[in-house]
Backbone as a printed PyTorch tensor [residue, N CA C, xyz], in Angstrom:
tensor([[[-10.1580,  -8.2090,  -6.2160],
         [ -9.4710,  -7.3330,  -7.1110],
         [ -7.9680,  -7.4490,  -6.8830]],

        [[ -7.2310,  -7.3090,  -7.9540],
         [ -5.7720,  -7.3490,  -7.8730],
         [ -5.2640,  -5.9350,  -7.6370]],

        [[ -4.4260,  -5.7700,  -6.6280],
         [ -3.9660,  -4.4360,  -6.2260],
         [ -2.4470,  -4.3730,  -6.2820]],

        [[ -1.9530,  -3.2660,  -6.7970],
         [ -0.5210,  -2.9720,  -6.8140],
         [ -0.3560,  -1.6250,  -6.1130]],

        [[  0.4640,  -1.5990,  -5.0600],
         [  0.6910,  -0.3630,  -4.3140],
         [  2.1670,  -0.0170,  -4.3660]],

        [[  2.4430,   1.2200,  -4.7470],
         [  3.8010,   1.7360,  -4.8370],
         [  3.8690,   2.9730,  -3.9560]],

        [[  4.9100,   3.0630,  -3.1380],
         [  4.9880,   4.2160,  -2.2450],
         [  6.3650,   4.8570,  -2.2360]],

        [[  6.3580,   6.1500,  -1.9350],
         [  7.5750,   6.9280,  -1.7310],
         [  7.2840,   7.8250,  -0.5380]],

        [[  7.7800,   7.4230,   0.6270],
         [  7.4880,   8.1530,   1.8580],
         [  8.7850,   8.5690,   2.5430]],

        [[  8.6500,   9.5020,   3.4520],
         [  9.7910,   9.9900,   4.2140],
         [ 10.4280,   8.8410,   5.0000]],

        [[ 11.7220,   8.9140,   5.1910],
         [ 12.4940,   7.8580,   5.8480],
         [ 11.8950,   7.4680,   7.1970]],

        [[ 11.3720,   8.4290,   7.9330],
         [ 10.8220,   8.1440,   9.2600],
         [  9.5970,   7.2350,   9.2040]],

        [[  8.9150,   7.2000,   8.0700],
         [  7.6670,   6.4360,   7.9640],
         [  7.7840,   5.1570,   7.1310]],

        [[  8.9260,   4.9020,   6.5410],
         [  9.0810,   3.7460,   5.6550],
         [  8.7530,   2.4390,   6.3750]],

        [[  9.2860,   2.2400,   7.5510],
         [  9.0690,   0.9800,   8.2790],
         [  7.5970,   0.8170,   8.6360]],

        [[  6.9490,   1.8840,   9.0680],
         [  5.5280,   1.7990,   9.4330],
         [  4.6600,   1.4550,   8.2290]],

        [[  4.9300,   2.1020,   7.0980],
         [  4.1560,   1.8230,   5.8750],
         [  4.4080,   0.3890,   5.4200]],

        [[  5.6570,  -0.0470,   5.4500],
         [  6.0090,  -1.4100,   5.0400],
         [  5.2670,  -2.4360,   5.9050]],

        [[  5.2850,  -2.2490,   7.2190],
         [  4.6060,  -3.1850,   8.1250],
         [  3.0990,  -3.2030,   7.8840]],

        [[  2.5300,  -2.0440,   7.6500],
         [  1.0910,  -1.9550,   7.3800],
         [  0.7260,  -2.7350,   6.1240]],

        [[  1.4520,  -2.4890,   5.0370],
         [  1.1400,  -3.1510,   3.7690],
         [  1.4300,  -4.6460,   3.8100]],

        [[  2.4330,  -5.0420,   4.5750],
         [  2.7980,  -6.4580,   4.6600],
         [  1.6820,  -7.2870,   5.2940]],

        [[  0.8250,  -6.6490,   6.0950],
         [ -0.3070,  -7.3540,   6.7020],
         [ -1.3570,  -7.7580,   5.6660]],

        [[ -1.3900,  -7.0490,   4.5370],
         [ -2.4440,  -7.2630,   3.5520],
         [ -1.9560,  -7.8280,   2.2180]],

        [[ -0.7130,  -7.5080,   1.8350],
         [ -0.2270,  -7.8060,   0.4840],
         [  1.1370,  -8.4760,   0.5120]],

        [[  1.5840,  -8.9120,  -0.6500],
         [  2.8940,  -9.5350,  -0.8030],
         [  3.9180,  -8.4750,  -1.2030]],

        [[  5.0460,  -8.4950,  -0.5350],
         [  6.1270,  -7.5580,  -0.8240],
         [  6.8870,  -8.0420,  -2.0520]],

        [[  7.0430,  -7.2060,  -3.0730],
         [  7.7350,  -7.5970,  -4.2960],
         [  9.1530,  -7.0410,  -4.3550]],

        [[  9.3090,  -5.7710,  -4.1310],
         [ 10.6370,  -5.1560,  -4.0870],
         [ 10.5080,  -3.7970,  -3.4350]],

        [[ 11.5940,  -3.3400,  -2.8530],
         [ 11.6720,  -2.0800,  -2.1060],
         [ 10.3190,  -1.4770,  -1.7080]],

        [[  9.7080,  -0.7080,  -2.5240],
         [  8.4690,  -0.0330,  -2.1370],
         [  7.2780,  -0.4660,  -2.9960]],

        [[  7.2230,  -1.7530,  -3.3160],
         [  6.1480,  -2.2840,  -4.1590],
         [  5.5010,  -3.4850,  -3.4830]],

        [[  4.1700,  -3.4310,  -3.3780],
         [  3.3850,  -4.5380,  -2.8370],
         [  2.2980,  -4.8930,  -3.8310]],

        [[  1.8960,  -6.1730,  -3.8360],
         [  0.8290,  -6.5980,  -4.7390],
         [  0.0540,  -7.7500,  -4.1210]],

        [[ -1.1690,  -7.9570,  -4.6360],
         [ -1.9700,  -9.0740,  -4.1770],
         [ -3.4520,  -8.8400,  -4.3840]],

        [[ -4.2370,  -9.8240,  -3.9670],
         [ -5.6910,  -9.7790,  -4.0900],
         [ -6.2990,  -9.1930,  -2.8240]],

        [[ -7.2010,  -8.2310,  -2.9930],
         [ -7.9180,  -7.6320,  -1.8750],
         [ -9.3710,  -7.4150,  -2.2640]],

        [[-10.2450,  -7.4320,  -1.2660],
         [-11.6390,  -7.0580,  -1.4940],
         [-11.7370,  -5.5360,  -1.4190]],

        [[-12.8880,  -5.0010,  -1.8070],
         [-13.0810,  -3.5490,  -1.7280],
         [-12.9710,  -3.0690,  -0.2860]],

        [[-13.5030,  -3.8440,   0.6440],
         [-13.4420,  -3.4750,   2.0620],
         [-11.9940,  -3.4580,   2.5540]],

        [[-11.2080,  -4.4230,   2.1230],
         [ -9.8000,  -4.4670,   2.5180],
         [ -9.0300,  -3.2830,   1.9380]],

        [[ -9.3440,  -2.9040,   0.7100],
         [ -8.6920,  -1.7450,   0.0990],
         [ -8.9830,  -0.4910,   0.9100]],

        [[-10.2220,  -0.3180,   1.3290],
         [-10.5760,   0.8380,   2.1540],
         [ -9.8470,   0.7980,   3.4900]],

        [[ -9.7270,  -0.3910,   4.0740],
         [ -8.9990,  -0.5380,   5.3400],
         [ -7.5430,  -0.1300,   5.1610]],

        [[ -6.9200,  -0.5870,   4.0810],
         [ -5.5270,  -0.2320,   3.8030],
         [ -5.3980,   1.2810,   3.6360]],

        [[ -6.2860,   1.8800,   2.8710],
         [ -6.2480,   3.3310,   2.6750],
         [ -6.3470,   4.0820,   4.0010]],

        [[ -7.2720,   3.6500,   4.8480],
         [ -7.4510,   4.3130,   6.1380],
         [ -6.2320,   4.1450,   7.0320]],

        [[ -5.6520,   2.9600,   7.0430],
         [ -4.4500,   2.7140,   7.8440],
         [ -3.2900,   3.5820,   7.3610]],

        [[ -3.1340,   3.6830,   6.0510],
         [ -2.0440,   4.4830,   5.4900],
         [ -2.2310,   5.9720,   5.7710]],

        [[ -3.4700,   6.4370,   5.7310],
         [ -3.7400,   7.8580,   6.0210],
         [ -3.3030,   8.2290,   7.4350]],

        [[ -3.3870,   7.2810,   8.3570],
         [ -2.9740,   7.5240,   9.7450],
         [ -1.4570,   7.6570,   9.8630]],

        [[ -0.7250,   7.0610,   8.9260],
         [  0.7370,   6.9980,   9.0090],
         [  1.4150,   8.1270,   8.2390]],

        [[  0.9370,   8.4050,   7.0430],
         [  1.6810,   9.2860,   6.1360],
         [  1.3410,  10.7630,   6.3300]],

        [[  2.1790,  11.6050,   5.7730],
         [  1.9380,  13.0410,   5.6470],
         [  1.5850,  13.2600,   4.1810]],

        [[  0.3250,  13.5230,   3.8930],
         [ -0.1550,  13.5970,   2.5080],
         [  0.4790,  14.7250,   1.6960]],

        [[  1.0640,  15.7050,   2.3620],
         [  1.7100,  16.8050,   1.6490],
         [  3.1210,  16.4430,   1.1820]],

        [[  3.7290,  15.4590,   1.8350],
         [  5.1110,  15.0850,   1.5260],
         [  5.1960,  13.7130,   0.8660]],

        [[  4.4470,  12.7650,   1.3950],
         [  4.5380,  11.3700,   0.9600],
         [  3.6350,  11.0770,  -0.2350]],

        [[  3.9920,  10.0070,  -0.9480],
         [  3.2240,   9.5990,  -2.1240],
         [  2.9530,   8.1020,  -2.0700]],

        [[  1.6750,   7.7390,  -2.2170],
         [  1.2950,   6.3310,  -2.2980],
         [  0.3540,   6.1940,  -3.4870]],

        [[  0.7210,   5.3270,  -4.4150],
         [ -0.0980,   5.0750,  -5.6010],
         [ -0.7230,   3.6980,  -5.4830]],

        [[ -2.0320,   3.6250,  -5.6820],
         [ -2.7530,   2.3570,  -5.6030],
         [ -3.3810,   2.0890,  -6.9740]],

        [[ -2.9470,   1.0010,  -7.5780],
         [ -3.4900,   0.5840,  -8.8870],
         [ -4.3740,  -0.6300,  -8.6430]],

        [[ -5.5930,  -0.5800,  -9.1920],
         [ -6.5510,  -1.6580,  -8.9970],
         [ -6.9290,  -2.2360, -10.3620]],

        [[ -6.8620,  -3.5660, -10.4540],
         [ -7.2420,  -4.2650, -11.6880],
         [ -8.1990,  -5.4040, -11.3240]],

        [[ -8.8870,  -5.9140, -12.3050],
         [ -9.8220,  -7.0060, -12.0420],
         [ -9.0990,  -8.2810, -11.6470]],

        [[ -7.9480,  -8.5250, -12.2820],
         [ -7.1680,  -9.7280, -11.9520],
         [ -5.6900,  -9.4730, -12.2340]],

        [[ -4.8610, -10.4430, -11.9120],
         [ -3.4050, -10.2740, -12.0260],
         [ -2.9140, -10.1380, -13.4630]],

        [[ -3.7050, -10.5460, -14.4390],
         [ -3.2970, -10.4630, -15.8460],
         [ -3.3320,  -9.0400, -16.3190]]])
């Protein structure tokens, strides 16, 4: 599946979120990552991000499509 992740997190967590996403996806610009992931990888990314962010303050949007088109 083709995944696009956009985030807006507190300054203290930006580097951690960036490093986490860079392990799985391609960095496009500032807070945007994209690439192909399996369903299991998407769940892994979600779980890793939950450990880093404060869900009451931070925002992470994950868009999933069948392919890059």
